[in-house]
Short mmCIF file of C-alpha atoms in Angstrom, two decimals:
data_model
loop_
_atom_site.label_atom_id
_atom_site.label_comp_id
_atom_site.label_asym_id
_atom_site.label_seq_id
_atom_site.Cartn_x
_atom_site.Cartn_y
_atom_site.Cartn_z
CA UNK L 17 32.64 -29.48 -40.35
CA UNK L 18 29.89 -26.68 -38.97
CA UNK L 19 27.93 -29.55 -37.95
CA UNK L 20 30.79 -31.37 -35.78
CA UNK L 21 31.30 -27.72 -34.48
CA UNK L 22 27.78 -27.29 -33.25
CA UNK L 23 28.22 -31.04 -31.53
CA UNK L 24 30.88 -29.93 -29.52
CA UNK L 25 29.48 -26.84 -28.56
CA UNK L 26 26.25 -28.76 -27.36
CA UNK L 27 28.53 -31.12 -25.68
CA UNK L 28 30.49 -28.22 -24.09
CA UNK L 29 26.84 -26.83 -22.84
CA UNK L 30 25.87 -30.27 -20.82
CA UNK L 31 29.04 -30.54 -19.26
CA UNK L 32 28.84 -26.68 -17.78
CA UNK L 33 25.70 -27.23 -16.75
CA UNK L 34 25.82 -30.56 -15.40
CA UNK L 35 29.30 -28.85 -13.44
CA UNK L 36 26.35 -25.98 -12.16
CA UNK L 37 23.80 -28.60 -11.48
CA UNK L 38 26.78 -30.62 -8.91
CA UNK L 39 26.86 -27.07 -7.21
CA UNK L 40 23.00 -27.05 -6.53
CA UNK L 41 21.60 -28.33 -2.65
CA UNK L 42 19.60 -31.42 -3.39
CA UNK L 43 17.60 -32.43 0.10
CA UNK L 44 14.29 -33.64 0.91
CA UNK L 45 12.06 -32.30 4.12
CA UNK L 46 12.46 -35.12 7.01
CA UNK L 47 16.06 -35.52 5.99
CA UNK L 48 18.43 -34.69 8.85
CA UNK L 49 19.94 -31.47 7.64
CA UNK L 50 16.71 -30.23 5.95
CA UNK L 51 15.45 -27.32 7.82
CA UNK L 52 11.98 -27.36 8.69
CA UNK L 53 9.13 -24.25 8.13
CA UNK L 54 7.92 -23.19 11.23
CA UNK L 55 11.08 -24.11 13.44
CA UNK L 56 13.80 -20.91 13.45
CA UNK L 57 17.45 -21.90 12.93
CA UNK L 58 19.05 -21.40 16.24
CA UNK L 59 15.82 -22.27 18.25
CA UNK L 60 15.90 -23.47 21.50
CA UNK L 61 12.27 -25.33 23.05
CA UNK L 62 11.10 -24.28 19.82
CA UNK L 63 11.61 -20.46 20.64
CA UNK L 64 12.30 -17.47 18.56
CA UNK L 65 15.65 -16.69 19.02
CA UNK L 66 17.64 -13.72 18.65
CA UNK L 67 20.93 -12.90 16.28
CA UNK L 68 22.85 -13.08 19.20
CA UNK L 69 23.88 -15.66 22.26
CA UNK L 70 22.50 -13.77 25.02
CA UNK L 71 20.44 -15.37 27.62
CA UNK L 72 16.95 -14.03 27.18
CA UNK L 73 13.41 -14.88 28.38
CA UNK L 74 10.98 -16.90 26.02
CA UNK L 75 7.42 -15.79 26.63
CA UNK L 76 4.62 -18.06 26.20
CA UNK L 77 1.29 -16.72 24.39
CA UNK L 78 -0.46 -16.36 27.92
CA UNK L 79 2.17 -14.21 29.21
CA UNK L 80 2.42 -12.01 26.32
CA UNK L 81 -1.76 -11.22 26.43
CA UNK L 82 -1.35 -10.85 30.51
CA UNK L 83 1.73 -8.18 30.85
CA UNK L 84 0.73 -6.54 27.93
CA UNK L 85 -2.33 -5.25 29.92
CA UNK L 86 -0.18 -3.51 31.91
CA UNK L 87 2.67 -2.17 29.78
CA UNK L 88 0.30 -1.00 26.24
CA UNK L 89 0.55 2.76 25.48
CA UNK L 90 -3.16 2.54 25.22
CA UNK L 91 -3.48 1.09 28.80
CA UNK L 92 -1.55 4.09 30.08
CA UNK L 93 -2.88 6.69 28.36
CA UNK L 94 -6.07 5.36 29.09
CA UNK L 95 -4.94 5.40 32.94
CA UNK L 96 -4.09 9.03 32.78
CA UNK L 97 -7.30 10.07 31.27
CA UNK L 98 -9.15 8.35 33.97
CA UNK L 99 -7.21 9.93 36.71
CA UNK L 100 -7.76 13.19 34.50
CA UNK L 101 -11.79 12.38 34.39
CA UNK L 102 -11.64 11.85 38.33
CA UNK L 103 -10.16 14.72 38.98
CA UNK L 104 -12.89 17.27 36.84
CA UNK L 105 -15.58 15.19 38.58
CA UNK L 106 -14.48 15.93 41.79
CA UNK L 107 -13.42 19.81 41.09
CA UNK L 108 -17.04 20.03 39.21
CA UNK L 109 -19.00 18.59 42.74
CA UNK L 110 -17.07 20.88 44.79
CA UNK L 111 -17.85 23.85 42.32
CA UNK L 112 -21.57 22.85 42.50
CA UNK L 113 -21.55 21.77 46.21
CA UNK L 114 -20.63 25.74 47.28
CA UNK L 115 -22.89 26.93 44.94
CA UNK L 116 -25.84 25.60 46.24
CA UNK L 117 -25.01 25.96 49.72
CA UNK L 118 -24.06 29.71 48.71
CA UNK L 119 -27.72 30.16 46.96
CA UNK L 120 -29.73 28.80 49.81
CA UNK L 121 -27.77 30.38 53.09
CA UNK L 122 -26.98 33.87 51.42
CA UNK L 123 -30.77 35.90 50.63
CA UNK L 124 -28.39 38.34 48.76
CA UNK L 125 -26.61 35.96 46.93
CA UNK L 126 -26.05 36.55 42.91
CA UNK L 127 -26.73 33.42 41.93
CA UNK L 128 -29.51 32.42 39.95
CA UNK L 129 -31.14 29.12 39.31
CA UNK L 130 -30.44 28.76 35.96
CA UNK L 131 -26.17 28.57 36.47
CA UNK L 132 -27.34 26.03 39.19
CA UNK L 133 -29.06 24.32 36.60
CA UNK L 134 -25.98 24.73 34.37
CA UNK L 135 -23.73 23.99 37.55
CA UNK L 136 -25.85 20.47 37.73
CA UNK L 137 -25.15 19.75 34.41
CA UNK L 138 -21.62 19.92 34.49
CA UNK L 139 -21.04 18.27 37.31
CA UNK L 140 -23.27 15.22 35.71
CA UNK L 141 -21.56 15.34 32.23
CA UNK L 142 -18.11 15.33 34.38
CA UNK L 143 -19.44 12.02 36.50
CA UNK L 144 -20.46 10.46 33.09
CA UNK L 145 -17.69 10.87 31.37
CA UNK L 146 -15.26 9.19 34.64
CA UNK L 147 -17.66 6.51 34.46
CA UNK L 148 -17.19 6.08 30.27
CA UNK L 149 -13.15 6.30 31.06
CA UNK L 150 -13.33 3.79 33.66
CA UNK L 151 -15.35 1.75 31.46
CA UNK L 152 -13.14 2.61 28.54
CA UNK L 153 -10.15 1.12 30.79
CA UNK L 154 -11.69 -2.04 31.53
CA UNK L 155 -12.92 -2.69 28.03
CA UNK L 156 -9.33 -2.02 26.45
CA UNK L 157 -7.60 -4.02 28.93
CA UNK L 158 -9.10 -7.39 26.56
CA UNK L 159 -8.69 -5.51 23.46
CA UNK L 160 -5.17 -4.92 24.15
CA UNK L 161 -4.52 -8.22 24.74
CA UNK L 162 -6.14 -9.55 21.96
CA UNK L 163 -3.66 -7.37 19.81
CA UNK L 164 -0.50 -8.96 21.67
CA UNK L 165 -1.20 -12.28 21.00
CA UNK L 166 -2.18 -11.68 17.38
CA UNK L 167 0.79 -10.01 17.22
CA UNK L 168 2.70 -12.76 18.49
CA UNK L 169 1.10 -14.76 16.02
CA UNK L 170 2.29 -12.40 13.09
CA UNK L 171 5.85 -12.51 14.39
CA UNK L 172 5.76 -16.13 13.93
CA UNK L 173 4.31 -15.90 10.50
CA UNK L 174 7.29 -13.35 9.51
CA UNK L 175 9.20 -15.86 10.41
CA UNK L 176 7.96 -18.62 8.16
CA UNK L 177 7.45 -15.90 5.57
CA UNK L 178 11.65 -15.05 5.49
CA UNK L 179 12.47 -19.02 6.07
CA UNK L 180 10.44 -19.04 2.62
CA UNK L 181 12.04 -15.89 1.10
CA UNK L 182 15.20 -17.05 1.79
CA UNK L 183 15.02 -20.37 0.41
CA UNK L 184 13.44 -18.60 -2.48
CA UNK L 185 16.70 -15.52 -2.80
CA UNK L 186 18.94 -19.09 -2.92
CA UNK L 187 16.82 -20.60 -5.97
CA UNK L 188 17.00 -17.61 -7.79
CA UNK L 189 20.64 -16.80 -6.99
CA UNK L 190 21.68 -20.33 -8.83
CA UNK L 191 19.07 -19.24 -11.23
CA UNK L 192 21.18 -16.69 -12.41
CA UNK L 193 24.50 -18.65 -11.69
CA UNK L 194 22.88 -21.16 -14.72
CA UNK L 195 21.60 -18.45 -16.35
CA UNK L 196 25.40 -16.56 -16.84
CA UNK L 197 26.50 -20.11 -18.06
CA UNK L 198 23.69 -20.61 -20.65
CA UNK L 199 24.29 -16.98 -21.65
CA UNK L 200 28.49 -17.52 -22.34
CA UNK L 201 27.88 -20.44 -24.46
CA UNK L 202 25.03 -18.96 -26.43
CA UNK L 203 21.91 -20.72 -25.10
CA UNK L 204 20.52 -17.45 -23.27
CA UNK L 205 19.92 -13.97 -24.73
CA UNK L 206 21.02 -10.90 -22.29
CA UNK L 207 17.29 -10.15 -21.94
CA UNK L 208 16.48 -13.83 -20.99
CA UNK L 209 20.01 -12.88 -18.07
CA UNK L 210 18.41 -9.68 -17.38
CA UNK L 211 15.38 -11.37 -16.32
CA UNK L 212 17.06 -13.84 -13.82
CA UNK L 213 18.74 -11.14 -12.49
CA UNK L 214 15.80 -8.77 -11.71
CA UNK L 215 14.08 -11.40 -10.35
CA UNK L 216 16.63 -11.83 -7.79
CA UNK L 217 16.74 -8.19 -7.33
CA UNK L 218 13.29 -8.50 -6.30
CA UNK L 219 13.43 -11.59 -4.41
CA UNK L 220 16.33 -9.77 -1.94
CA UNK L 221 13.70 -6.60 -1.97
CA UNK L 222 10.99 -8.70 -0.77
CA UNK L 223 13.46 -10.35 2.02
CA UNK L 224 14.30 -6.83 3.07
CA UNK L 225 11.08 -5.68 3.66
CA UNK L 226 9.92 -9.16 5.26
CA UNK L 227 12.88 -8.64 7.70
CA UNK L 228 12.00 -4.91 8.41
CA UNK L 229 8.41 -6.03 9.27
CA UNK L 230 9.83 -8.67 11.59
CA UNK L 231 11.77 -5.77 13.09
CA UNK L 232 9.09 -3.65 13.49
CA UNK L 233 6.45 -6.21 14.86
CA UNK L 234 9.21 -7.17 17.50
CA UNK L 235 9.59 -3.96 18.66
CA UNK L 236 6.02 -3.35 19.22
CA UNK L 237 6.22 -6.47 21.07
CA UNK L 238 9.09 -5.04 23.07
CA UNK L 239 6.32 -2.24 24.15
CA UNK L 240 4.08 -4.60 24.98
CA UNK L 241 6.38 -6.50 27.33
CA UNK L 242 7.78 -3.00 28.40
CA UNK L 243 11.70 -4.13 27.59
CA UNK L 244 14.51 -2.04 25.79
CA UNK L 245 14.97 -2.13 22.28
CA UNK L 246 18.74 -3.59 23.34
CA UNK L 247 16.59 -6.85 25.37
CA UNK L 248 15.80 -9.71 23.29
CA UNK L 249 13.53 -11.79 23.81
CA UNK L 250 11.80 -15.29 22.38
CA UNK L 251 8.14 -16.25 22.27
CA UNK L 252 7.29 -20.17 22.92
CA UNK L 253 6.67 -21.81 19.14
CA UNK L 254 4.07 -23.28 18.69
CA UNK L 255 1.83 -21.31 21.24
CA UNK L 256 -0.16 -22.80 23.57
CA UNK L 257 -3.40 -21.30 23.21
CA UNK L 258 -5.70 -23.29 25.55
CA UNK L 259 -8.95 -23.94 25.72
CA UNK L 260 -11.93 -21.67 24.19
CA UNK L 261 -15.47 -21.50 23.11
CA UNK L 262 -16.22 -22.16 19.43
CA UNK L 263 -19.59 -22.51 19.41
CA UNK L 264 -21.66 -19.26 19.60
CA UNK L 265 -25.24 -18.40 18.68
CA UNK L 266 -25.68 -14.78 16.62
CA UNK L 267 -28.55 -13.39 17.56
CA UNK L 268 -27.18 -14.00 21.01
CA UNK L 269 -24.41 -12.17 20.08
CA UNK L 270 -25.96 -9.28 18.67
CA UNK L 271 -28.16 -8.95 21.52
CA UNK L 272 -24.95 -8.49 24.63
CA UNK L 273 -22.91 -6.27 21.78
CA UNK L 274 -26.45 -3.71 21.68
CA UNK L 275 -26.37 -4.29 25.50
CA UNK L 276 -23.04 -3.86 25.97
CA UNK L 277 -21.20 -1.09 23.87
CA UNK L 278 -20.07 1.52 25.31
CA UNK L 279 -20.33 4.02 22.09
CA UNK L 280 -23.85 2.75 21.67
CA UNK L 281 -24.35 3.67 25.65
CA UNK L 282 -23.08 7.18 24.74
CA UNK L 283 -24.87 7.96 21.43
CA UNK L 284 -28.39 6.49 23.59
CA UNK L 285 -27.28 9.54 26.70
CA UNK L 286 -26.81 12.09 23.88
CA UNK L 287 -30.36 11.36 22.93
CA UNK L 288 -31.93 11.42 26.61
CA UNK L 289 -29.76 13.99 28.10
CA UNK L 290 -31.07 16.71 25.28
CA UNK L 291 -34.76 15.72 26.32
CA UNK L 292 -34.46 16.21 29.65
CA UNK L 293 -32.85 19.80 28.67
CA UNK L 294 -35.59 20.33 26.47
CA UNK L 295 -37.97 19.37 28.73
CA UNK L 296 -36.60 21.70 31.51
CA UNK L 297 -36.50 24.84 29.50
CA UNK L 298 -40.22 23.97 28.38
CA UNK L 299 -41.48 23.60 32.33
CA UNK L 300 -39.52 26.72 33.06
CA UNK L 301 -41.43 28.79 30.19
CA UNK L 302 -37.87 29.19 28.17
CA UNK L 303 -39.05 27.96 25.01
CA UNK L 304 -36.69 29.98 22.90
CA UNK L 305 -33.90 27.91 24.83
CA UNK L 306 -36.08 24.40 24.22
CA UNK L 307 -36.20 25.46 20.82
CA UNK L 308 -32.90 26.48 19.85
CA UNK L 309 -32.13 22.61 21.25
CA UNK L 310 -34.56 20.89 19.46
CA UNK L 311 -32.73 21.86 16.58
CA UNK L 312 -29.85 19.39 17.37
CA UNK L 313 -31.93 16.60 18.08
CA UNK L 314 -32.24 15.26 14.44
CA UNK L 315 -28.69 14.51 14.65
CA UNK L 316 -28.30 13.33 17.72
CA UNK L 317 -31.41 10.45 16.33
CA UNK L 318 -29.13 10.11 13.52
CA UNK L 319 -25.95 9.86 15.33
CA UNK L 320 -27.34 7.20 17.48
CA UNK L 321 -28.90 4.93 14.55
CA UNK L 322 -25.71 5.26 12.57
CA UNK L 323 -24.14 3.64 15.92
CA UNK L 324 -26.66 0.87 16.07
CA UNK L 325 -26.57 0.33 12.12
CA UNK L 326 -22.41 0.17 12.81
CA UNK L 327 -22.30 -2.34 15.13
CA UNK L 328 -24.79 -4.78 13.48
CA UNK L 329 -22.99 -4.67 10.44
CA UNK L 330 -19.70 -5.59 12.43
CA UNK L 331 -21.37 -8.90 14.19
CA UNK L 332 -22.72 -9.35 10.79
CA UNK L 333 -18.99 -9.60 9.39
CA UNK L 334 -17.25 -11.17 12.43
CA UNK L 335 -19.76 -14.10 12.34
CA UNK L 336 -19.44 -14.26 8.70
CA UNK L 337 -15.71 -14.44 8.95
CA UNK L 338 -15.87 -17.18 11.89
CA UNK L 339 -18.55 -19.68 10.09
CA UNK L 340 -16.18 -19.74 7.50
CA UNK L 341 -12.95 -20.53 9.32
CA UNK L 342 -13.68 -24.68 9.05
CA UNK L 343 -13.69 -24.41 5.43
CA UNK L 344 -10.63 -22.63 5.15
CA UNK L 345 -8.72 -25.03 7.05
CA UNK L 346 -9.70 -27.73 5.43
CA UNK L 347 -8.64 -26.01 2.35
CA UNK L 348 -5.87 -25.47 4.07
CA UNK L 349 -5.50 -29.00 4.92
CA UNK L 350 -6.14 -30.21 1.76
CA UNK L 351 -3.71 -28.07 -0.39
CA UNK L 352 -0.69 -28.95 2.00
CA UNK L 353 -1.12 -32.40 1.14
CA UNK L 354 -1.48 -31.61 -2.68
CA UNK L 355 1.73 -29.70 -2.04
CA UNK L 356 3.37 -32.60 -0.44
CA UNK L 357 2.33 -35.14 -3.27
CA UNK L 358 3.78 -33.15 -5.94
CA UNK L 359 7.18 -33.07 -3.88
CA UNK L 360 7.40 -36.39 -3.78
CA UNK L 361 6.68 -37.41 -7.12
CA UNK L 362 9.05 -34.21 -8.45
CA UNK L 363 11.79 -35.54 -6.28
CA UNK L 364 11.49 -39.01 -7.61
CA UNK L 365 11.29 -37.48 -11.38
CA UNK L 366 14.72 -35.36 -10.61
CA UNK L 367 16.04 -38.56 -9.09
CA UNK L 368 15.21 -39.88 -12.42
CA UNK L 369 16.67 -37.20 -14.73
CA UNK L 370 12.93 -36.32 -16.03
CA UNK L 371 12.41 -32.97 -13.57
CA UNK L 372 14.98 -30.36 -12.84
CA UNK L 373 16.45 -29.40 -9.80
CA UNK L 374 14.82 -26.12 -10.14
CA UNK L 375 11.22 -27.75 -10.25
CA UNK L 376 12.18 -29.63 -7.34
CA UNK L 377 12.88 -26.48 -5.32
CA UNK L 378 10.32 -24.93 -6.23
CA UNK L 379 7.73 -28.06 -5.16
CA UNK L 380 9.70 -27.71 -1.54
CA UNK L 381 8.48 -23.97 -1.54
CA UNK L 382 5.10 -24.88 -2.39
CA UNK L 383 5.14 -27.26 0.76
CA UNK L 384 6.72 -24.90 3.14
CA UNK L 385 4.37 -22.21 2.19
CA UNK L 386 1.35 -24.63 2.11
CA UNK L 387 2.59 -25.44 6.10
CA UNK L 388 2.42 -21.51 6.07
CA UNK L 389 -0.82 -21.27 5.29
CA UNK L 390 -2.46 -24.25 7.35
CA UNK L 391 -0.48 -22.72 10.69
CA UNK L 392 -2.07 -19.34 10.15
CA UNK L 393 -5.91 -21.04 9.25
CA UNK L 394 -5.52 -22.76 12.57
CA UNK L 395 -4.60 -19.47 14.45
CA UNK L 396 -7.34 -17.92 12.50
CA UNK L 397 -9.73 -20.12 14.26
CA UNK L 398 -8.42 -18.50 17.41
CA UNK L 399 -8.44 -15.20 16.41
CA UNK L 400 -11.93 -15.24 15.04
CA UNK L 401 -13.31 -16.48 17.76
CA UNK L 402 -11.88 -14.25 20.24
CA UNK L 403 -13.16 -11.31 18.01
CA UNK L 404 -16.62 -12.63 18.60
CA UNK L 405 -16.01 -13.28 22.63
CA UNK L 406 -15.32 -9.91 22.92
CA UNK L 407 -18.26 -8.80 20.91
CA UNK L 408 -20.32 -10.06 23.74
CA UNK L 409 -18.80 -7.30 25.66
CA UNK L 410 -19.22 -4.76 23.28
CA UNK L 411 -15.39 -4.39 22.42
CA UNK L 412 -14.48 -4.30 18.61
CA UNK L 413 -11.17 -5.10 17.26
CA UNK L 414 -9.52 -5.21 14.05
#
């Protein structure tokens, strides 16, 4: 009798679950229906649309590098303080410009030579620092457009990334759905349900904060384009990058970022403005003065090798990173079509009754996040090399 019991209750078991299985999306990438990683639902000319219906503008990966020049905090701020440096060179060579005229055409003038000398100084410290703003400007100008198109290239990632996540929050949530069933008729404990349910609970977390990323990388785009937070907008997916050199030479490299940094520039003008000081308090007989500066020029030595040092370490890296950018996409390469194996022959196992439909879901994930992963190694290739492009010029970016 207690074993005809524990036959029906089996029995009862297979038929809930097989009712829970029925429930379950069964679909295989390439199928119409089937969305695909990369492409957002709604998308129109493979664009990143927004929640709503609103006509909008789709920006291509050009675009978004070439206005954000214009529109960047940085690239404003970094107008101001060249206006600002303009202005104190100007006030500083009219300062000097009476004095001297003042010293030489008055006999009873109070002016000495040394505030002339100080006068001088000024007024050169004030001319090189509009020059190092100016320069400042046109170096960020790049820069700032490097970090626009990376970040468009992020915002398409997040994209992929929630595509993923949600897929994942949907395997999970008839995770638990089975799991409740196998729990009422005895085949789960409550800590086995617990489980299912905190990993959904985390899986939702994850979305959330994939989706407030998103949000927070499309706003910064919205600076960069200079629209309203109420605008939306759509960037052209995939980008078309274009054409660029992949083939560089470090030593060369090394060689135009020493020649061309502008912190290295400063650090080197630290070093020969304090000798010419020096020197001038030594040919006027003030050695207490060429003294008490000598004292500073350790550091100044020190600042300036710590600069150098810097920057070769940073070529050092960037190169490091960029020689190894054909491996990882071939890695890249390699495990996508791994990933893609193991889908088909877990579909045709499920198809068979041997895999679940669990394990086939899961195989899709691996597939979609193995597409992930190749899209971003081919962006990296980009990304890299632009890093070392504009280490030629002496700009460093992150």
């Amino acid at each position: 009798m207690e074993q005809n019991r524990c036959i029906i209750r089996q029995a009862g078991v297979v038929m809930a679950l097989s009712f829970v299985l029925t429930l379950l999306p069964v679909a295989i990438p390439g199928i119409p229906g089937m969305p695909k990683i990369g492409a957002v639902p709604g998308c129109g000319g493979g664009a990143l649309l927004a929640a709503d219906e609103a006509p909008y503008r789709t920006y291509t990966f050009a675009e978004v590098g070439a206005i954000a020049q214009n529109n960047s905090n940085e690239i404003i701020r970094q107008k101001a303080t060249v206006i600002q440096a303009e202005n104190a060179k100007e006030s500083q060579f009219s300062n000097f410009q009476s004095q001297v005229f003042e010293f030489y055409s008055n006999p009873d003038t109070n002016i000495s030579e040394d505030s002339l000398y100080s006068l001088q100084e000024s007024y050169e410290n004030a001319f090189n620092n509009y020059l190092d703003a100016e320069e400042s400007l046109e170096k960020l100008k790049p820069k700032v457009s490097y970090q626009a198109q990376k970040l468009y290239i992020d915002i398409l990632l997040g994209e992929m990334q929630i595509q993923i996540q949600e897929m994942e929050v949907q395997r999970l949530e008839n995770e638990h759905e089975l799991a409740k069933v196998k729990t009422a008729f005895g085949v789960f404990t409550q800590t086995q349900l617990r489980n299912a349910a905190t990993q959904l609970d985390r899986a939702r977390e994850t979305l959330d904060s994939l989706e407030n990323t998103r949000n927070t990388n499309r706003n910064t785009m919205r600076e960069y384009l200079n629209l309203a937070d109420s605008v939306e907008f759509g960037l052209e997916n995939p980008p078309v990058i274009g054409p660029y050199a992949q083939t560089f030479e470090e030593e060369e490299v090394l060689a135009e970022a020493l020649k061309n940094s502008l912190a290295l520039k400063q650090a080197q003008r630290e070093v020969e403005d304090l000798t010419k000081r020096i020197e001038r308090y030594e040919i006027n007989g003030q050695f207490t003065q060429a003294q008490n500066l000598a004292v500073t020029g350790p550091s100044k030595d020190q600042a300036l090798k710590e600069t150098k040092q810097s920057l070769v370490r940073t070529v050092e890296t960037v190169m490091k990173e960029f020689k190894g950018l054909d491996a990882a996409l071939d890695k890249a390469k390699e495990s996508l079509y791994d990933a893609q194996r193991t889908l088909i022959s877990t579909s045709m196992k499920q198809k068979m009754g041997v895999a679940t439909i669990n394990e086939w879901k899961l195989a899709e994930k691996a597939v979609f996040t193995a597409e992930m992963d190749l899209f971003q190694a081919q962006h990296n290739c980009y990304l890299s090399a632009k890093k070392v492009i504009l280490l030629n010029d002496g700009i460093l970016v992150s």
